[in-house]
PDB file of C-alpha atoms in Angstrom:
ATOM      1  CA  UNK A  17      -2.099 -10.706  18.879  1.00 69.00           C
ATOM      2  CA  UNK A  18       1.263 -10.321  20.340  1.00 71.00           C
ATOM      3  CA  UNK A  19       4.643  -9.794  18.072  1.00 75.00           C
ATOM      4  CA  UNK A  20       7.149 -11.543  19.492  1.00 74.00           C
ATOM      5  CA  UNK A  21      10.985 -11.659  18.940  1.00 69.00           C
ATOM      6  CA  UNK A  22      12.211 -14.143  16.220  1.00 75.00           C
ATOM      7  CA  UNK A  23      14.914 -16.285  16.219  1.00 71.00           C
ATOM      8  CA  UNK A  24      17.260 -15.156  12.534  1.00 77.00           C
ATOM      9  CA  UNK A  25      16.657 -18.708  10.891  1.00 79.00           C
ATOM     10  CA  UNK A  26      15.556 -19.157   7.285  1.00 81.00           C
ATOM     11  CA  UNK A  27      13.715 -22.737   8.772  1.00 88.00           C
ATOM     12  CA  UNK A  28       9.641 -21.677   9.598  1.00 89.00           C
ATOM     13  CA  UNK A  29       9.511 -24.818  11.761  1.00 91.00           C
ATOM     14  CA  UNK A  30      12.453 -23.888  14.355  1.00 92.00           C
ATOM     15  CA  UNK A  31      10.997 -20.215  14.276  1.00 91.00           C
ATOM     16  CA  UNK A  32       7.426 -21.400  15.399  1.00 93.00           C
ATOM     17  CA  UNK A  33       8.745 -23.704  17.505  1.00 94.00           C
ATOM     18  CA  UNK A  34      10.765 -21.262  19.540  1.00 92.00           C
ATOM     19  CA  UNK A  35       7.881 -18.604  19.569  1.00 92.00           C
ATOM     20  CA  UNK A  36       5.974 -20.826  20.556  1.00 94.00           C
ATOM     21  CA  UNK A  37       7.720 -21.889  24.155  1.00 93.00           C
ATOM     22  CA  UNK A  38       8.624 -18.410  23.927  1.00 91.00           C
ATOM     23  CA  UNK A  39       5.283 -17.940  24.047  1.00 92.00           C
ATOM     24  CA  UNK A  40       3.806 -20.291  26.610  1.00 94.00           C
ATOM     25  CA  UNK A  41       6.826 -19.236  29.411  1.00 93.00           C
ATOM     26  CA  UNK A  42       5.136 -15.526  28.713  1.00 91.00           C
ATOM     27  CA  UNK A  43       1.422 -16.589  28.929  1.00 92.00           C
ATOM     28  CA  UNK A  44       2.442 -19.244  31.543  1.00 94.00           C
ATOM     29  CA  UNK A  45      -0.112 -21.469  29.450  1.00 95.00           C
ATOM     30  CA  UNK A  46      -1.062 -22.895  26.335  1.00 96.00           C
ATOM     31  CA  UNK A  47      -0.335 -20.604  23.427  1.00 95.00           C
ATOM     32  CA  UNK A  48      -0.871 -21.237  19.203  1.00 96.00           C
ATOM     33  CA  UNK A  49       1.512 -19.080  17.442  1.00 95.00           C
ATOM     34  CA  UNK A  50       2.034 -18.501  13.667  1.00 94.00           C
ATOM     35  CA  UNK A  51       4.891 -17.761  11.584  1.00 93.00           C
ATOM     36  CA  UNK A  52       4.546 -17.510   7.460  1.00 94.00           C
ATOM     37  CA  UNK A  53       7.206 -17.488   4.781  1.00 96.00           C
ATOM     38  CA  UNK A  54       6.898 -17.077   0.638  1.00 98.00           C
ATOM     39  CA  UNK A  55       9.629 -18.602  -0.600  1.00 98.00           C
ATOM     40  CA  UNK A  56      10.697 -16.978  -4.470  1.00 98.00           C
ATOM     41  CA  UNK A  57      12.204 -20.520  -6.650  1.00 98.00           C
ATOM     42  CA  UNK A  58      14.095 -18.510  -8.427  1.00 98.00           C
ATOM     43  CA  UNK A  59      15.743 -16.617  -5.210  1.00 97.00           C
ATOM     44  CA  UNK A  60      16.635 -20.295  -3.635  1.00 97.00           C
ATOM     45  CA  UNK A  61      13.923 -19.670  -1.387  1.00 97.00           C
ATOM     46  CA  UNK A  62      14.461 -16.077  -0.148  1.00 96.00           C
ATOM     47  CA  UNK A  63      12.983 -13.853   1.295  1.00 97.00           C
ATOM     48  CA  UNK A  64      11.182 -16.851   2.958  1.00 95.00           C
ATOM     49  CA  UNK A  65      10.515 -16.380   6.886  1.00 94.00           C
ATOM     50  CA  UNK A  66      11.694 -12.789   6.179  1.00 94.00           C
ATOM     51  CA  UNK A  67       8.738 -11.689   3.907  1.00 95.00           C
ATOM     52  CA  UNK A  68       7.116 -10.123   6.680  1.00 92.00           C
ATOM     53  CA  UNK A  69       9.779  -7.489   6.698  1.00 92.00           C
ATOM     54  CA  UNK A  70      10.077  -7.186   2.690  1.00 94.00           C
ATOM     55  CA  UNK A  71       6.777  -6.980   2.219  1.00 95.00           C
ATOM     56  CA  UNK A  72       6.857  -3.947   4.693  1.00 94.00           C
ATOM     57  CA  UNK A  73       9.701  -2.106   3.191  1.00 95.00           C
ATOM     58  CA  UNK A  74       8.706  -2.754  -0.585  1.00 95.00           C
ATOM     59  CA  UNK A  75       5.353  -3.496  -1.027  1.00 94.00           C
ATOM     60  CA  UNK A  76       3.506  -5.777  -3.080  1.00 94.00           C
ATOM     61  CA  UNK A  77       4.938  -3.997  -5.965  1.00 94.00           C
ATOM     62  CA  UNK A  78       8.293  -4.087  -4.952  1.00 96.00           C
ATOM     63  CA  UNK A  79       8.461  -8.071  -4.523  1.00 96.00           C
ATOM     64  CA  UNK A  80       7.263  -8.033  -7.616  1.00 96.00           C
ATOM     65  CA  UNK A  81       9.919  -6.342  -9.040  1.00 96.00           C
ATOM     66  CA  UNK A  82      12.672  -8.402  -7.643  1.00 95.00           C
ATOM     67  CA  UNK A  83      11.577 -11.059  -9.724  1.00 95.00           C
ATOM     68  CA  UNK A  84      11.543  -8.933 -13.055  1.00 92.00           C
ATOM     69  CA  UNK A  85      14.743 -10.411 -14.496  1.00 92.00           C
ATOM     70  CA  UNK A  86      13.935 -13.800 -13.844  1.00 97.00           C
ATOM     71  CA  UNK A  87      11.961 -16.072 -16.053  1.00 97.00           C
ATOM     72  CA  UNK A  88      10.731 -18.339 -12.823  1.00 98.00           C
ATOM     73  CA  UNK A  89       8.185 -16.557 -10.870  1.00 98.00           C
ATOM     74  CA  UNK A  90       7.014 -19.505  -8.923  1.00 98.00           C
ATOM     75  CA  UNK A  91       6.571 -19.176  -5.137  1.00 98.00           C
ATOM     76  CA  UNK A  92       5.670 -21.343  -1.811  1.00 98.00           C
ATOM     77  CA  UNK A  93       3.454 -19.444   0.428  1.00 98.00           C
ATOM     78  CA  UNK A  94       4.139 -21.893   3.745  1.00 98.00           C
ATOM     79  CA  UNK A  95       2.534 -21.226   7.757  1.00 97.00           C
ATOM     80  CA  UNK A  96       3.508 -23.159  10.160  1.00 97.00           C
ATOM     81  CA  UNK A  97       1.145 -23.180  13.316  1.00 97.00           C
ATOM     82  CA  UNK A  98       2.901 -24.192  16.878  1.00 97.00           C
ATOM     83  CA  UNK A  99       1.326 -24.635  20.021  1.00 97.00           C
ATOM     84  CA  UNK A 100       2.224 -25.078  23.142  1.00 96.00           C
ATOM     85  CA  UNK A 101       0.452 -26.855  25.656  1.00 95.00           C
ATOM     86  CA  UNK A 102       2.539 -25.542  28.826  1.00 95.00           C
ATOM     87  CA  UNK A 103       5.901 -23.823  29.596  1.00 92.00           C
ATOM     88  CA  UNK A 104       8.772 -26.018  28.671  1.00 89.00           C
ATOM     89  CA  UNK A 105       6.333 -28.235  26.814  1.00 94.00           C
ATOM     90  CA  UNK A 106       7.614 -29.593  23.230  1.00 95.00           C
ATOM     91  CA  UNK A 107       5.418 -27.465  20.724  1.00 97.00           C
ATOM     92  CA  UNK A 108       2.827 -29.273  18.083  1.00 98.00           C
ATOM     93  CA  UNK A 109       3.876 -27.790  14.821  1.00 98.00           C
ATOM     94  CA  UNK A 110       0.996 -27.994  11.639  1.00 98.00           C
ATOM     95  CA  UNK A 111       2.222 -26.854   8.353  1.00 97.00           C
ATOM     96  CA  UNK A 112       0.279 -26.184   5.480  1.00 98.00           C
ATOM     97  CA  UNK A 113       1.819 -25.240   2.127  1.00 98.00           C
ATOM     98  CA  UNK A 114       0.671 -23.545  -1.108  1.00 98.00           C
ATOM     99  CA  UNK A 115       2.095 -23.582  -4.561  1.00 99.00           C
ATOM    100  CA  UNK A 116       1.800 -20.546  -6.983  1.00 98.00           C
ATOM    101  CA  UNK A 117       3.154 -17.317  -8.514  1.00 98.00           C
ATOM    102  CA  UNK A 118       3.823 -14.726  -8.544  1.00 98.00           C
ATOM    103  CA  UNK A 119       2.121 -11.922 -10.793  1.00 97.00           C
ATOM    104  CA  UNK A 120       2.040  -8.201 -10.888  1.00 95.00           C
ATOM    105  CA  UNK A 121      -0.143  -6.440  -8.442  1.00 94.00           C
ATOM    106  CA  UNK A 122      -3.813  -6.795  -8.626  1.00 88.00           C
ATOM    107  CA  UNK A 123      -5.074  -4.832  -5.774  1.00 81.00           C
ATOM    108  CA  UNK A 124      -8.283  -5.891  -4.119  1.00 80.00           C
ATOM    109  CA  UNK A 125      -9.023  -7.577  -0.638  1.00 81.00           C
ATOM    110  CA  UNK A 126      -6.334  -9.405   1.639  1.00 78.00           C
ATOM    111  CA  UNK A 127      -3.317  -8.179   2.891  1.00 83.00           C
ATOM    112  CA  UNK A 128       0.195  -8.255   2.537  1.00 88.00           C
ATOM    113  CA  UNK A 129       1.596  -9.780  -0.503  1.00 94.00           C
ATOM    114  CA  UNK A 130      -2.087 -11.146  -1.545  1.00 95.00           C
ATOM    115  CA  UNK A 131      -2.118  -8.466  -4.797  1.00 95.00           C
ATOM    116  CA  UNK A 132       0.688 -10.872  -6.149  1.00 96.00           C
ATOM    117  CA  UNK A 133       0.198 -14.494  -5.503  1.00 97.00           C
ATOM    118  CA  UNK A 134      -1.754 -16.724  -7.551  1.00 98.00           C
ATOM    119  CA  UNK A 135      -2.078 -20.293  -5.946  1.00 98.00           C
ATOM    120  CA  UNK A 136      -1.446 -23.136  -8.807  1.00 98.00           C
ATOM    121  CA  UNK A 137      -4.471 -23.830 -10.861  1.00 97.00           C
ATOM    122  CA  UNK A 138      -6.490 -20.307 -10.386  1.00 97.00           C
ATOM    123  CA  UNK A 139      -6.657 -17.328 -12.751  1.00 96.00           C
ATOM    124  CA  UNK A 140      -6.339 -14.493  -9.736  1.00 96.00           C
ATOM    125  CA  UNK A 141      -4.902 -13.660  -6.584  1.00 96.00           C
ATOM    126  CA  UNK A 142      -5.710 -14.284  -3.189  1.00 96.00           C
ATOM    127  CA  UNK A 143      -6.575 -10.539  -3.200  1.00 95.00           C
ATOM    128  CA  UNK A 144      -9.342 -11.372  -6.053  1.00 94.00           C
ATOM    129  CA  UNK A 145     -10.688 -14.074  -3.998  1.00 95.00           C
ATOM    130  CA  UNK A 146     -13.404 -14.453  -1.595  1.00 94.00           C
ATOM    131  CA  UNK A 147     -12.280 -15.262   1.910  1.00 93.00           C
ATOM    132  CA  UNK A 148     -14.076 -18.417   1.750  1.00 95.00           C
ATOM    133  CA  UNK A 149     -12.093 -19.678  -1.325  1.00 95.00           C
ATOM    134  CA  UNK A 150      -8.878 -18.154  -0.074  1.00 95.00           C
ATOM    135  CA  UNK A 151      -9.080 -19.976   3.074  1.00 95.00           C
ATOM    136  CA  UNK A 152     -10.003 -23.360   1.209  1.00 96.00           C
ATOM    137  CA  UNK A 153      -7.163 -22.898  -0.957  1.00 97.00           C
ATOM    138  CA  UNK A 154      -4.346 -21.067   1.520  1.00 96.00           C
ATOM    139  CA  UNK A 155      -1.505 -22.044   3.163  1.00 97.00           C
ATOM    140  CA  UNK A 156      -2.720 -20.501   6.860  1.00 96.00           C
ATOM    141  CA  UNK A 157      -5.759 -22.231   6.125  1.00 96.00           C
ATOM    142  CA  UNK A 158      -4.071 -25.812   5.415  1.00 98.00           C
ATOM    143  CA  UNK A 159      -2.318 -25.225   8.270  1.00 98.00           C
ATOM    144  CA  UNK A 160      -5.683 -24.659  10.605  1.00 97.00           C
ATOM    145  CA  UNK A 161      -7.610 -27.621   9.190  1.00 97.00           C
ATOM    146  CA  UNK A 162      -4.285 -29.481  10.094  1.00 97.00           C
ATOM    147  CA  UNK A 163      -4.071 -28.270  13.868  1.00 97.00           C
ATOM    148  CA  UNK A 164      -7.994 -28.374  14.075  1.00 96.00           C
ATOM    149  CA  UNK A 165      -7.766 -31.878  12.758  1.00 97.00           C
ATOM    150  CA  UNK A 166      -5.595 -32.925  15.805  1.00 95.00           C
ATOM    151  CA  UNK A 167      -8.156 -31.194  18.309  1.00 89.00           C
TER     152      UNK A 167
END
């Protein structure tokens, strides 16, 4: 796992994209790379591709706070996979998408903001989940059936 630099974009798809050739020039190969956003409704989409660094600085608990004086608390957990089949290659992107919302922290398994997001049509988090119905249900997991699909 390598963290590579990220383009400041709120679109997931031109971020993957560019790690991804960013990627493959470094590797001088193929390369798959990731890149995740939760998009708050009632925050027009934010913090979106920036979670990772919200999630660091407030928690769990503290994204669920920011969405205390609003009545909306649905989300869109989206990953977009790219690869790269070769330097200077155009990158495959795969999304996968999951609808929920967001609830207060229920601490359990997981990572990351899994304590607070509930996918549509389930009763508990991702972080109450086993990893076998998280991974039916999940956006990174959409996205791998998609790319694994195209293999």
């Amino acid at each position: 796992q390598v963290d590579l630099p990220e383009i400041q974009e709120v679109d997931t798809m031109a971020i993957a994209k560019d790690k991804a050739l960013l990627a493959a020039q470094l590797a001088n190969g193929p390369c798959l790379v990731e890149d995740t956003s939760l998009k708050f409704t009632a925050l027009g989409g934010m913090p979106g591709p920036y979670i990772k660094w919200f999630q660091e600085k407030l928690r769990s608990e503290g994204l669920y706070n920011i969405l205390a004086a609003y009545e909306d608390k649905t989300a869109v957990a989206v990953c977009t996979l790219a690869f790269c089949p070769a330097p200077h290659a155009d990158p495959v992107l795969f999304t996968g998408e999951c609808h929920g919302r967001i609830v207060e922290p229920n601490p359990g398994r997981g990572f990351g903001w899994d304590s607070i997001f509930v996918p549509d049509g389930c009763d508990e988090p991702f972080s109450q989940m086993s990893l076998a119905e998280k991974n039916h249900l999940s956006h990174r997991g959409k996205a791998v059936r998609r790319w694994a699909d195209w293999l």
